[in-house]
Every structure is written in C-alpha cells, then in structure tokens.
PDB file of N, CA, C and O in Angstrom:
ATOM      1  N   UNK L 144       0.818  -1.182   0.000  1.00  0.00           N
ATOM      2  CA  UNK L 144       0.000   0.000   0.000  1.00  0.00           C
ATOM      3  C   UNK L 144       0.870   1.257   0.000  1.00  0.00           C
ATOM      4  O   UNK L 144       0.562   2.214  -0.673  1.00  0.00           O
ATOM      5  N   UNK L 145       1.945   1.226   0.753  1.00  0.00           N
ATOM      6  CA  UNK L 145       2.807   2.397   0.866  1.00  0.00           C
ATOM      7  C   UNK L 145       3.398   2.795  -0.487  1.00  0.00           C
ATOM      8  O   UNK L 145       3.516   3.974  -0.785  1.00  0.00           O
ATOM      9  N   UNK L 146       3.719   1.783  -1.321  1.00  0.00           N
ATOM     10  CA  UNK L 146       4.320   2.112  -2.619  1.00  0.00           C
ATOM     11  C   UNK L 146       3.359   2.933  -3.476  1.00  0.00           C
ATOM     12  O   UNK L 146       3.774   3.749  -4.275  1.00  0.00           O
ATOM     13  N   UNK L 147       2.059   2.736  -3.306  1.00  0.00           N
ATOM     14  CA  UNK L 147       1.082   3.514  -4.067  1.00  0.00           C
ATOM     15  C   UNK L 147       0.923   4.918  -3.478  1.00  0.00           C
ATOM     16  O   UNK L 147       0.687   5.876  -4.201  1.00  0.00           O
ATOM     17  N   UNK L 148       1.034   5.044  -2.177  1.00  0.00           N
ATOM     18  CA  UNK L 148       0.910   6.356  -1.537  1.00  0.00           C
ATOM     19  C   UNK L 148       2.088   7.258  -1.884  1.00  0.00           C
ATOM     20  O   UNK L 148       1.937   8.479  -1.956  1.00  0.00           O
ATOM     21  N   UNK L 149       3.261   6.687  -2.090  1.00  0.00           N
ATOM     22  CA  UNK L 149       4.453   7.473  -2.395  1.00  0.00           C
ATOM     23  C   UNK L 149       4.552   7.877  -3.863  1.00  0.00           C
ATOM     24  O   UNK L 149       5.399   8.696  -4.209  1.00  0.00           O
ATOM     25  N   UNK L 150       3.710   7.344  -4.711  1.00  0.00           N
ATOM     26  CA  UNK L 150       3.748   7.683  -6.144  1.00  0.00           C
ATOM     27  C   UNK L 150       3.067   9.020  -6.380  1.00  0.00           C
ATOM     28  O   UNK L 150       2.124   9.386  -5.705  1.00  0.00           O
ATOM     29  N   UNK L 151       3.557   9.737  -7.387  1.00  0.00           N
ATOM     30  CA  UNK L 151       2.955  11.021  -7.745  1.00  0.00           C
ATOM     31  C   UNK L 151       1.743  10.835  -8.661  1.00  0.00           C
ATOM     32  O   UNK L 151       0.853  11.659  -8.686  1.00  0.00           O
ATOM     33  N   UNK L 152       1.755   9.740  -9.433  1.00  0.00           N
ATOM     34  CA  UNK L 152       0.618   9.441 -10.302  1.00  0.00           C
ATOM     35  C   UNK L 152       0.109   8.032 -10.006  1.00  0.00           C
ATOM     36  O   UNK L 152       0.856   7.174  -9.531  1.00  0.00           O
ATOM     37  N   UNK L 153      -1.144   7.830 -10.288  1.00  0.00           N
ATOM     38  CA  UNK L 153      -1.750   6.512 -10.038  1.00  0.00           C
ATOM     39  C   UNK L 153      -1.221   5.494 -11.044  1.00  0.00           C
ATOM     40  O   UNK L 153      -0.938   5.837 -12.196  1.00  0.00           O
ATOM     41  N   UNK L 154      -1.077   4.251 -10.631  1.00  0.00           N
ATOM     42  CA  UNK L 154      -0.628   3.226 -11.576  1.00  0.00           C
ATOM     43  C   UNK L 154      -1.699   2.960 -12.633  1.00  0.00           C
ATOM     44  O   UNK L 154      -2.888   3.139 -12.382  1.00  0.00           O
ATOM     45  N   UNK L 155      -1.242   2.566 -13.800  1.00  0.00           N
ATOM     46  CA  UNK L 155      -2.170   2.232 -14.889  1.00  0.00           C
ATOM     47  C   UNK L 155      -2.904   0.939 -14.541  1.00  0.00           C
ATOM     48  O   UNK L 155      -2.286  -0.015 -14.071  1.00  0.00           O
ATOM     49  N   UNK L 156      -4.208   0.902 -14.768  1.00  0.00           N
ATOM     50  CA  UNK L 156      -4.915  -0.357 -14.520  1.00  0.00           C
ATOM     51  C   UNK L 156      -4.474  -1.420 -15.527  1.00  0.00           C
ATOM     52  O   UNK L 156      -4.212  -1.111 -16.689  1.00  0.00           O
ATOM     53  N   UNK L 157      -4.379  -2.645 -15.077  1.00  0.00           N
ATOM     54  CA  UNK L 157      -3.966  -3.726 -15.955  1.00  0.00           C
ATOM     55  C   UNK L 157      -5.200  -4.442 -16.475  1.00  0.00           C
ATOM     56  O   UNK L 157      -6.158  -4.658 -15.738  1.00  0.00           O
ATOM     57  N   UNK L 158      -5.158  -4.791 -17.746  1.00  0.00           N
ATOM     58  CA  UNK L 158      -6.276  -5.516 -18.343  1.00  0.00           C
ATOM     59  C   UNK L 158      -6.208  -6.977 -17.935  1.00  0.00           C
ATOM     60  O   UNK L 158      -5.136  -7.570 -17.908  1.00  0.00           O
ATOM     61  N   UNK L 159      -7.366  -7.530 -17.671  1.00  0.00           N
ATOM     62  CA  UNK L 159      -7.442  -8.947 -17.347  1.00  0.00           C
ATOM     63  C   UNK L 159      -7.667  -9.724 -18.633  1.00  0.00           C
ATOM     64  O   UNK L 159      -8.349  -9.247 -19.540  1.00  0.00           O
ATOM     65  N   UNK L 160      -7.118 -10.919 -18.685  1.00  0.00           N
ATOM     66  CA  UNK L 160      -7.366 -11.721 -19.892  1.00  0.00           C
ATOM     67  C   UNK L 160      -8.836 -12.111 -19.962  1.00  0.00           C
ATOM     68  O   UNK L 160      -9.490 -12.316 -18.926  1.00  0.00           O
ATOM     69  N   UNK L 161      -9.362 -12.175 -21.176  1.00  0.00           N
ATOM     70  CA  UNK L 161     -10.758 -12.559 -21.363  1.00  0.00           C
ATOM     71  C   UNK L 161     -11.009 -13.983 -20.914  1.00  0.00           C
ATOM     72  O   UNK L 161     -10.151 -14.851 -21.063  1.00  0.00           O
ATOM     73  N   UNK L 162     -12.176 -14.192 -20.369  1.00  0.00           N
ATOM     74  CA  UNK L 162     -12.525 -15.542 -19.919  1.00  0.00           C
ATOM     75  C   UNK L 162     -13.124 -16.330 -21.070  1.00  0.00           C
ATOM     76  O   UNK L 162     -13.845 -15.804 -21.893  1.00  0.00           O
ATOM     77  N   UNK L 163     -12.836 -17.597 -21.080  1.00  0.00           N
ATOM     78  CA  UNK L 163     -13.407 -18.479 -22.088  1.00  0.00           C
ATOM     79  C   UNK L 163     -14.809 -18.868 -21.647  1.00  0.00           C
ATOM     80  O   UNK L 163     -15.088 -19.041 -20.475  1.00  0.00           O
ATOM     81  N   UNK L 164     -15.680 -19.010 -22.612  1.00  0.00           N
ATOM     82  CA  UNK L 164     -17.053 -19.402 -22.340  1.00  0.00           C
ATOM     83  C   UNK L 164     -17.213 -20.899 -22.579  1.00  0.00           C
ATOM     84  O   UNK L 164     -16.570 -21.466 -23.462  1.00  0.00           O
ATOM     85  N   UNK L 165     -18.087 -21.516 -21.814  1.00  0.00           N
ATOM     86  CA  UNK L 165     -18.395 -22.929 -22.049  1.00  0.00           C
ATOM     87  C   UNK L 165     -19.015 -23.111 -23.430  1.00  0.00           C
ATOM     88  O   UNK L 165     -18.965 -24.197 -23.999  1.00  0.00           O
ATOM     89  N   UNK L 166     -19.590 -22.031 -23.952  1.00  0.00           N
ATOM     90  CA  UNK L 166     -20.274 -22.108 -25.239  1.00  0.00           C
ATOM     91  C   UNK L 166     -19.315 -21.991 -26.425  1.00  0.00           C
ATOM     92  O   UNK L 166     -19.669 -22.378 -27.535  1.00  0.00           O
ATOM     93  N   UNK L 167     -18.107 -21.490 -26.217  1.00  0.00           N
ATOM     94  CA  UNK L 167     -17.166 -21.243 -27.321  1.00  0.00           C
ATOM     95  C   UNK L 167     -17.014 -22.413 -28.297  1.00  0.00           C
ATOM     96  O   UNK L 167     -17.078 -22.208 -29.503  1.00  0.00           O
ATOM     97  N   UNK L 168     -16.841 -23.655 -27.833  1.00  0.00           N
ATOM     98  CA  UNK L 168     -16.673 -24.757 -28.797  1.00  0.00           C
ATOM     99  C   UNK L 168     -17.922 -25.029 -29.636  1.00  0.00           C
ATOM    100  O   UNK L 168     -17.840 -25.654 -30.686  1.00  0.00           O
ATOM    101  N   UNK L 169     -19.086 -24.555 -29.200  1.00  0.00           N
ATOM    102  CA  UNK L 169     -20.341 -24.851 -29.881  1.00  0.00           C
ATOM    103  C   UNK L 169     -20.848 -23.692 -30.748  1.00  0.00           C
ATOM    104  O   UNK L 169     -21.812 -23.852 -31.478  1.00  0.00           O
ATOM    105  N   UNK L 170     -20.201 -22.542 -30.677  1.00  0.00           N
ATOM    106  CA  UNK L 170     -20.650 -21.377 -31.439  1.00  0.00           C
ATOM    107  C   UNK L 170     -20.649 -21.612 -32.949  1.00  0.00           C
ATOM    108  O   UNK L 170     -21.618 -21.253 -33.616  1.00  0.00           O
ATOM    109  N   UNK L 171     -19.608 -22.226 -33.526  1.00  0.00           N
ATOM    110  CA  UNK L 171     -19.667 -22.487 -34.968  1.00  0.00           C
ATOM    111  C   UNK L 171     -20.853 -23.368 -35.360  1.00  0.00           C
ATOM    112  O   UNK L 171     -21.508 -23.129 -36.380  1.00  0.00           O
ATOM    113  N   UNK L 172     -21.151 -24.363 -34.555  1.00  0.00           N
ATOM    114  CA  UNK L 172     -22.288 -25.254 -34.826  1.00  0.00           C
ATOM    115  C   UNK L 172     -23.603 -24.465 -34.774  1.00  0.00           C
ATOM    116  O   UNK L 172     -24.454 -24.604 -35.655  1.00  0.00           O
ATOM    117  N   UNK L 173     -23.756 -23.630 -33.753  1.00  0.00           N
ATOM    118  CA  UNK L 173     -24.977 -22.834 -33.609  1.00  0.00           C
ATOM    119  C   UNK L 173     -25.139 -21.895 -34.796  1.00  0.00           C
ATOM    120  O   UNK L 173     -26.232 -21.781 -35.363  1.00  0.00           O
ATOM    121  N   UNK L 174     -24.061 -21.236 -35.198  1.00  0.00           N
ATOM    122  CA  UNK L 174     -24.132 -20.319 -36.352  1.00  0.00           C
ATOM    123  C   UNK L 174     -24.504 -21.064 -37.621  1.00  0.00           C
ATOM    124  O   UNK L 174     -25.300 -20.578 -38.431  1.00  0.00           O
ATOM    125  N   UNK L 175     -23.941 -22.255 -37.797  1.00  0.00           N
ATOM    126  CA  UNK L 175     -24.257 -23.067 -38.978  1.00  0.00           C
ATOM    127  C   UNK L 175     -25.744 -23.411 -38.999  1.00  0.00           C
ATOM    128  O   UNK L 175     -26.411 -23.278 -40.019  1.00  0.00           O
ATOM    129  N   UNK L 176     -26.270 -23.831 -37.859  1.00  0.00           N
ATOM    130  CA  UNK L 176     -27.679 -24.201 -37.779  1.00  0.00           C
ATOM    131  C   UNK L 176     -28.579 -22.981 -38.013  1.00  0.00           C
ATOM    132  O   UNK L 176     -29.612 -23.102 -38.676  1.00  0.00           O
ATOM    133  N   UNK L 177     -28.211 -21.829 -37.495  1.00  0.00           N
ATOM    134  CA  UNK L 177     -29.016 -20.627 -37.694  1.00  0.00           C
ATOM    135  C   UNK L 177     -29.017 -20.190 -39.159  1.00  0.00           C
ATOM    136  O   UNK L 177     -29.986 -19.604 -39.633  1.00  0.00           O
ATOM    137  N   UNK L 178     -27.928 -20.471 -39.861  1.00  0.00           N
ATOM    138  CA  UNK L 178     -27.877 -20.152 -41.290  1.00  0.00           C
ATOM    139  C   UNK L 178     -28.752 -21.097 -42.100  1.00  0.00           C
ATOM    140  O   UNK L 178     -29.219 -20.749 -43.172  1.00  0.00           O
ATOM    141  N   UNK L 179     -28.959 -22.302 -41.599  1.00  0.00           N
ATOM    142  CA  UNK L 179     -29.779 -23.283 -42.306  1.00  0.00           C
ATOM    143  C   UNK L 179     -31.266 -22.998 -42.147  1.00  0.00           C
ATOM    144  O   UNK L 179     -32.041 -23.145 -43.089  1.00  0.00           O
ATOM    145  N   UNK L 180     -31.658 -22.629 -40.930  1.00  0.00           N
ATOM    146  CA  UNK L 180     -33.078 -22.471 -40.629  1.00  0.00           C
ATOM    147  C   UNK L 180     -33.229 -21.654 -39.343  1.00  0.00           C
ATOM    148  O   UNK L 180     -32.293 -21.590 -38.546  1.00  0.00           O
ATOM    149  N   UNK L 181     -34.384 -21.070 -39.111  1.00  0.00           N
ATOM    150  CA  UNK L 181     -34.571 -20.277 -37.870  1.00  0.00           C
ATOM    151  C   UNK L 181     -34.875 -21.163 -36.657  1.00  0.00           C
ATOM    152  O   UNK L 181     -36.001 -21.211 -36.171  1.00  0.00           O
ATOM    153  N   UNK L 182     -33.886 -21.905 -36.208  1.00  0.00           N
ATOM    154  CA  UNK L 182     -34.058 -22.773 -35.047  1.00  0.00           C
ATOM    155  C   UNK L 182     -34.278 -21.944 -33.790  1.00  0.00           C
ATOM    156  O   UNK L 182     -33.764 -20.840 -33.661  1.00  0.00           O
ATOM    157  N   UNK L 183     -35.006 -22.534 -32.842  1.00  0.00           N
ATOM    158  CA  UNK L 183     -35.192 -21.857 -31.555  1.00  0.00           C
ATOM    159  C   UNK L 183     -33.981 -22.105 -30.673  1.00  0.00           C
ATOM    160  O   UNK L 183     -33.244 -23.087 -30.847  1.00  0.00           O
ATOM    161  N   UNK L 184     -33.794 -21.217 -29.711  1.00  0.00           N
ATOM    162  CA  UNK L 184     -32.695 -21.376 -28.766  1.00  0.00           C
ATOM    163  C   UNK L 184     -32.864 -22.659 -27.966  1.00  0.00           C
ATOM    164  O   UNK L 184     -31.887 -23.356 -27.690  1.00  0.00           O
ATOM    165  N   UNK L 185     -34.102 -22.981 -27.611  1.00  0.00           N
ATOM    166  CA  UNK L 185     -34.347 -24.200 -26.827  1.00  0.00           C
ATOM    167  C   UNK L 185     -33.930 -25.449 -27.601  1.00  0.00           C
ATOM    168  O   UNK L 185     -33.325 -26.365 -27.041  1.00  0.00           O
ATOM    169  N   UNK L 186     -34.242 -25.474 -28.882  1.00  0.00           N
ATOM    170  CA  UNK L 186     -33.865 -26.644 -29.692  1.00  0.00           C
ATOM    171  C   UNK L 186     -32.346 -26.755 -29.816  1.00  0.00           C
ATOM    172  O   UNK L 186     -31.770 -27.837 -29.665  1.00  0.00           O
ATOM    173  N   UNK L 187     -31.691 -25.629 -30.108  1.00  0.00           N
ATOM    174  CA  UNK L 187     -30.233 -25.661 -30.243  1.00  0.00           C
ATOM    175  C   UNK L 187     -29.579 -26.029 -28.912  1.00  0.00           C
ATOM    176  O   UNK L 187     -28.572 -26.741 -28.882  1.00  0.00           O
ATOM    177  N   UNK L 188     -30.165 -25.560 -27.823  1.00  0.00           N
ATOM    178  CA  UNK L 188     -29.644 -25.934 -26.499  1.00  0.00           C
ATOM    179  C   UNK L 188     -29.713 -27.448 -26.312  1.00  0.00           C
ATOM    180  O   UNK L 188     -28.747 -28.076 -25.872  1.00  0.00           O
ATOM    181  N   UNK L 189     -30.855 -28.047 -26.649  1.00  0.00           N
ATOM    182  CA  UNK L 189     -30.993 -29.506 -26.506  1.00  0.00           C
ATOM    183  C   UNK L 189     -29.975 -30.243 -27.378  1.00  0.00           C
ATOM    184  O   UNK L 189     -29.383 -31.237 -26.955  1.00  0.00           O
ATOM    185  N   UNK L 190     -29.757 -29.739 -28.594  1.00  0.00           N
ATOM    186  CA  UNK L 190     -28.806 -30.401 -29.503  1.00  0.00           C
ATOM    187  C   UNK L 190     -27.385 -30.355 -28.961  1.00  0.00           C
ATOM    188  O   UNK L 190     -26.682 -31.369 -28.961  1.00  0.00           O
ATOM    189  N   UNK L 191     -26.942 -29.179 -28.508  1.00  0.00           N
ATOM    190  CA  UNK L 191     -25.561 -29.096 -28.018  1.00  0.00           C
ATOM    191  C   UNK L 191     -25.417 -29.767 -26.660  1.00  0.00           C
ATOM    192  O   UNK L 191     -24.339 -30.237 -26.313  1.00  0.00           O
ATOM    193  N   UNK L 192     -26.507 -29.846 -25.910  1.00  0.00           N
ATOM    194  CA  UNK L 192     -26.477 -30.580 -24.637  1.00  0.00           C
ATOM    195  C   UNK L 192     -26.171 -32.053 -24.910  1.00  0.00           C
ATOM    196  O   UNK L 192     -25.381 -32.672 -24.195  1.00  0.00           O
ATOM    197  N   UNK L 193     -26.785 -32.601 -25.964  1.00  0.00           N
ATOM    198  CA  UNK L 193     -26.513 -33.984 -26.351  1.00  0.00           C
ATOM    199  C   UNK L 193     -25.078 -34.165 -26.844  1.00  0.00           C
ATOM    200  O   UNK L 193     -24.537 -35.261 -26.786  1.00  0.00           O
ATOM    201  N   UNK L 194     -24.478 -33.077 -27.321  1.00  0.00           N
ATOM    202  CA  UNK L 194     -23.096 -33.127 -27.803  1.00  0.00           C
ATOM    203  C   UNK L 194     -22.083 -32.963 -26.667  1.00  0.00           C
ATOM    204  O   UNK L 194     -20.886 -33.038 -26.895  1.00  0.00           O
ATOM    205  N   UNK L 195     -22.581 -32.685 -25.438  1.00  0.00           N
ATOM    206  CA  UNK L 195     -21.676 -32.571 -24.301  1.00  0.00           C
ATOM    207  C   UNK L 195     -21.614 -31.201 -23.655  1.00  0.00           C
ATOM    208  O   UNK L 195     -20.853 -30.995 -22.709  1.00  0.00           O
ATOM    209  N   UNK L 196     -22.395 -30.249 -24.118  1.00  0.00           N
ATOM    210  CA  UNK L 196     -22.405 -28.914 -23.522  1.00  0.00           C
ATOM    211  C   UNK L 196     -22.872 -29.005 -22.081  1.00  0.00           C
ATOM    212  O   UNK L 196     -23.866 -29.653 -21.771  1.00  0.00           O
ATOM    213  N   UNK L 197     -22.130 -28.349 -21.176  1.00  0.00           N
ATOM    214  CA  UNK L 197     -22.446 -28.435 -19.754  1.00  0.00           C
ATOM    215  C   UNK L 197     -22.986 -27.136 -19.182  1.00  0.00           C
ATOM    216  O   UNK L 197     -23.213 -27.038 -17.971  1.00  0.00           O
ATOM    217  N   UNK L 198     -23.189 -26.124 -20.025  1.00  0.00           N
ATOM    218  CA  UNK L 198     -23.690 -24.846 -19.545  1.00  0.00           C
ATOM    219  C   UNK L 198     -25.204 -24.817 -19.494  1.00  0.00           C
ATOM    220  O   UNK L 198     -25.883 -25.810 -19.773  1.00  0.00           O
ATOM    221  N   UNK L 199     -25.733 -23.653 -19.168  1.00  0.00           N
ATOM    222  CA  UNK L 199     -27.169 -23.486 -19.052  1.00  0.00           C
ATOM    223  C   UNK L 199     -27.799 -22.963 -20.330  1.00  0.00           C
ATOM    224  O   UNK L 199     -27.122 -22.505 -21.255  1.00  0.00           O
ATOM    225  N   UNK L 200     -29.123 -23.009 -20.364  1.00  0.00           N
ATOM    226  CA  UNK L 200     -29.863 -22.582 -21.540  1.00  0.00           C
ATOM    227  C   UNK L 200     -29.781 -21.072 -21.748  1.00  0.00           C
ATOM    228  O   UNK L 200     -29.804 -20.584 -22.872  1.00  0.00           O
ATOM    229  N   UNK L 201     -29.637 -20.311 -20.668  1.00  0.00           N
ATOM    230  CA  UNK L 201     -29.606 -18.859 -20.768  1.00  0.00           C
ATOM    231  C   UNK L 201     -28.421 -18.361 -21.593  1.00  0.00           C
ATOM    232  O   UNK L 201     -28.572 -17.430 -22.394  1.00  0.00           O
ATOM    233  N   UNK L 202     -27.261 -18.964 -21.434  1.00  0.00           N
ATOM    234  CA  UNK L 202     -26.089 -18.529 -22.206  1.00  0.00           C
ATOM    235  C   UNK L 202     -26.322 -18.770 -23.704  1.00  0.00           C
ATOM    236  O   UNK L 202     -25.913 -17.980 -24.546  1.00  0.00           O
ATOM    237  N   UNK L 203     -27.020 -19.842 -24.023  1.00  0.00           N
ATOM    238  CA  UNK L 203     -27.342 -20.142 -25.419  1.00  0.00           C
ATOM    239  C   UNK L 203     -28.331 -19.093 -25.946  1.00  0.00           C
ATOM    240  O   UNK L 203     -28.150 -18.541 -27.022  1.00  0.00           O
ATOM    241  N   UNK L 204     -29.365 -18.803 -25.166  1.00  0.00           N
ATOM    242  CA  UNK L 204     -30.355 -17.807 -25.568  1.00  0.00           C
ATOM    243  C   UNK L 204     -29.714 -16.445 -25.775  1.00  0.00           C
ATOM    244  O   UNK L 204     -30.007 -15.750 -26.749  1.00  0.00           O
ATOM    245  N   UNK L 205     -28.832 -16.045 -24.860  1.00  0.00           N
ATOM    246  CA  UNK L 205     -28.166 -14.744 -24.971  1.00  0.00           C
ATOM    247  C   UNK L 205     -27.301 -14.664 -26.227  1.00  0.00           C
ATOM    248  O   UNK L 205     -27.284 -13.650 -26.921  1.00  0.00           O
ATOM    249  N   UNK L 206     -26.570 -15.739 -26.520  1.00  0.00           N
ATOM    250  CA  UNK L 206     -25.726 -15.755 -27.717  1.00  0.00           C
ATOM    251  C   UNK L 206     -26.581 -15.668 -28.974  1.00  0.00           C
ATOM    252  O   UNK L 206     -26.285 -14.899 -29.889  1.00  0.00           O
ATOM    253  N   UNK L 207     -27.646 -16.432 -29.022  1.00  0.00           N
ATOM    254  CA  UNK L 207     -28.507 -16.434 -30.204  1.00  0.00           C
ATOM    255  C   UNK L 207     -29.170 -15.073 -30.383  1.00  0.00           C
ATOM    256  O   UNK L 207     -29.284 -14.562 -31.500  1.00  0.00           O
ATOM    257  N   UNK L 208     -29.568 -14.455 -29.293  1.00  0.00           N
ATOM    258  CA  UNK L 208     -30.167 -13.126 -29.362  1.00  0.00           C
ATOM    259  C   UNK L 208     -29.168 -12.119 -29.941  1.00  0.00           C
ATOM    260  O   UNK L 208     -29.522 -11.216 -30.686  1.00  0.00           O
ATOM    261  N   UNK L 209     -27.900 -12.295 -29.616  1.00  0.00           N
ATOM    262  CA  UNK L 209     -26.839 -11.405 -30.085  1.00  0.00           C
ATOM    263  C   UNK L 209     -26.560 -11.581 -31.578  1.00  0.00           C
ATOM    264  O   UNK L 209     -26.289 -10.614 -32.283  1.00  0.00           O
ATOM    265  N   UNK L 210     -26.628 -12.809 -32.077  1.00  0.00           N
ATOM    266  CA  UNK L 210     -26.237 -13.069 -33.465  1.00  0.00           C
ATOM    267  C   UNK L 210     -27.403 -13.274 -34.422  1.00  0.00           C
ATOM    268  O   UNK L 210     -27.209 -13.251 -35.631  1.00  0.00           O
ATOM    269  N   UNK L 211     -28.597 -13.496 -33.874  1.00  0.00           N
ATOM    270  CA  UNK L 211     -29.753 -13.744 -34.744  1.00  0.00           C
ATOM    271  C   UNK L 211     -29.988 -12.523 -35.626  1.00  0.00           C
ATOM    272  O   UNK L 211     -29.881 -11.399 -35.177  1.00  0.00           O
ATOM    273  N   UNK L 212     -30.286 -12.775 -36.873  1.00  0.00           N
ATOM    274  CA  UNK L 212     -30.528 -11.653 -37.790  1.00  0.00           C
ATOM    275  C   UNK L 212     -31.674 -10.775 -37.292  1.00  0.00           C
ATOM    276  O   UNK L 212     -32.649 -11.274 -36.733  1.00  0.00           O
ATOM    277  N   UNK L 213     -31.513  -9.489 -37.489  1.00  0.00           N
ATOM    278  CA  UNK L 213     -32.585  -8.552 -37.155  1.00  0.00           C
ATOM    279  C   UNK L 213     -33.669  -8.661 -38.219  1.00  0.00           C
ATOM    280  O   UNK L 213     -33.495  -9.299 -39.246  1.00  0.00           O
ATOM    281  N   UNK L 214     -34.783  -8.015 -37.997  1.00  0.00           N
ATOM    282  CA  UNK L 214     -35.884  -8.077 -38.960  1.00  0.00           C
ATOM    283  C   UNK L 214     -35.404  -7.675 -40.352  1.00  0.00           C
ATOM    284  O   UNK L 214     -34.674  -6.708 -40.506  1.00  0.00           O
ATOM    285  N   UNK L 215     -35.821  -8.415 -41.347  1.00  0.00           N
ATOM    286  CA  UNK L 215     -35.460  -8.104 -42.726  1.00  0.00           C
ATOM    287  C   UNK L 215     -34.228  -8.828 -43.220  1.00  0.00           C
ATOM    288  O   UNK L 215     -33.989  -8.895 -44.397  1.00  0.00           O
ATOM    289  N   UNK L 216     -33.407  -9.361 -42.324  1.00  0.00           N
ATOM    290  CA  UNK L 216     -32.222 -10.115 -42.723  1.00  0.00           C
ATOM    291  C   UNK L 216     -32.493 -11.594 -42.514  1.00  0.00           C
ATOM    292  O   UNK L 216     -33.146 -11.994 -41.563  1.00  0.00           O
ATOM    293  N   UNK L 217     -31.974 -12.424 -43.386  1.00  0.00           N
ATOM    294  CA  UNK L 217     -32.273 -13.847 -43.249  1.00  0.00           C
ATOM    295  C   UNK L 217     -31.062 -14.719 -42.984  1.00  0.00           C
ATOM    296  O   UNK L 217     -31.193 -15.909 -42.793  1.00  0.00           O
ATOM    297  N   UNK L 218     -29.864 -14.146 -42.965  1.00  0.00           N
ATOM    298  CA  UNK L 218     -28.663 -14.965 -42.810  1.00  0.00           C
ATOM    299  C   UNK L 218     -27.744 -14.351 -41.768  1.00  0.00           C
ATOM    300  O   UNK L 218     -27.514 -13.158 -41.754  1.00  0.00           O
ATOM    301  N   UNK L 219     -27.222 -15.189 -40.875  1.00  0.00           N
ATOM    302  CA  UNK L 219     -26.192 -14.770 -39.950  1.00  0.00           C
ATOM    303  C   UNK L 219     -24.883 -14.861 -40.718  1.00  0.00           C
ATOM    304  O   UNK L 219     -24.456 -15.950 -41.091  1.00  0.00           O
ATOM    305  N   UNK L 220     -24.261 -13.725 -40.995  1.00  0.00           N
ATOM    306  CA  UNK L 220     -23.085 -13.728 -41.854  1.00  0.00           C
ATOM    307  C   UNK L 220     -21.829 -14.165 -41.113  1.00  0.00           C
ATOM    308  O   UNK L 220     -21.088 -15.010 -41.567  1.00  0.00           O
ATOM    309  N   UNK L 221     -21.548 -13.571 -39.969  1.00  0.00           N
ATOM    310  CA  UNK L 221     -20.337 -13.957 -39.250  1.00  0.00           C
ATOM    311  C   UNK L 221     -20.432 -13.478 -37.823  1.00  0.00           C
ATOM    312  O   UNK L 221     -21.281 -12.670 -37.466  1.00  0.00           O
ATOM    313  N   UNK L 222     -19.515 -13.959 -37.017  1.00  0.00           N
ATOM    314  CA  UNK L 222     -19.426 -13.563 -35.627  1.00  0.00           C
ATOM    315  C   UNK L 222     -17.967 -13.736 -35.227  1.00  0.00           C
ATOM    316  O   UNK L 222     -17.347 -14.736 -35.549  1.00  0.00           O
ATOM    317  N   UNK L 223     -17.423 -12.739 -34.531  1.00  0.00           N
ATOM    318  CA  UNK L 223     -16.042 -12.839 -34.071  1.00  0.00           C
ATOM    319  C   UNK L 223     -15.956 -13.859 -32.945  1.00  0.00           C
ATOM    320  O   UNK L 223     -16.548 -13.679 -31.893  1.00  0.00           O
ATOM    321  N   UNK L 224     -15.245 -14.950 -33.212  1.00  0.00           N
ATOM    322  CA  UNK L 224     -15.140 -16.003 -32.189  1.00  0.00           C
ATOM    323  C   UNK L 224     -13.926 -15.785 -31.347  1.00  0.00           C
ATOM    324  O   UNK L 224     -12.915 -15.492 -31.532  1.00  0.00           O
TER     325      UNK L 224
END
C-alpha cells in the first residue's frame, strides 16, 4: 500500500485476460444451424447438450439473441469467435 501512496501518479490499470465461455466450442455449430433455418434457442440448447455442452440454456439464448438476424435479414453472416 505504501508504494502507491508514495507515487505522484496513479498506476495504470492492468487488463485482465478474457474468460473463455463454455459455449465457445459450440458457437460455430450454432451459427451453422441458424444459417440453415430459424431454429429456436431451446432446440439448439438440446442439440448441443446432447453433444456434451455443460452450460445453461440462458447462455445459449443470450448468444442467439446477439447473433440472430434482425428483422429483414435472413442470414447470420459472421461472428467474431
């Protein structure tokens, strides 16, 4: 604590490394399925659950809400993984 009190300027905050999501390995599959047809989040959750996904349905719903095409668009083009 003393080393910070003796400084004339505050130390720069350090960035934390990004956390990996349990959903990361399944995102390409979800995007592929969304490009094929307008699947529901619940259905995609059940499919990836059978593939070994151990997360909850909410993370799947949130991801799909983020990448699902807005009104008037029919294809999910890309997503930064």
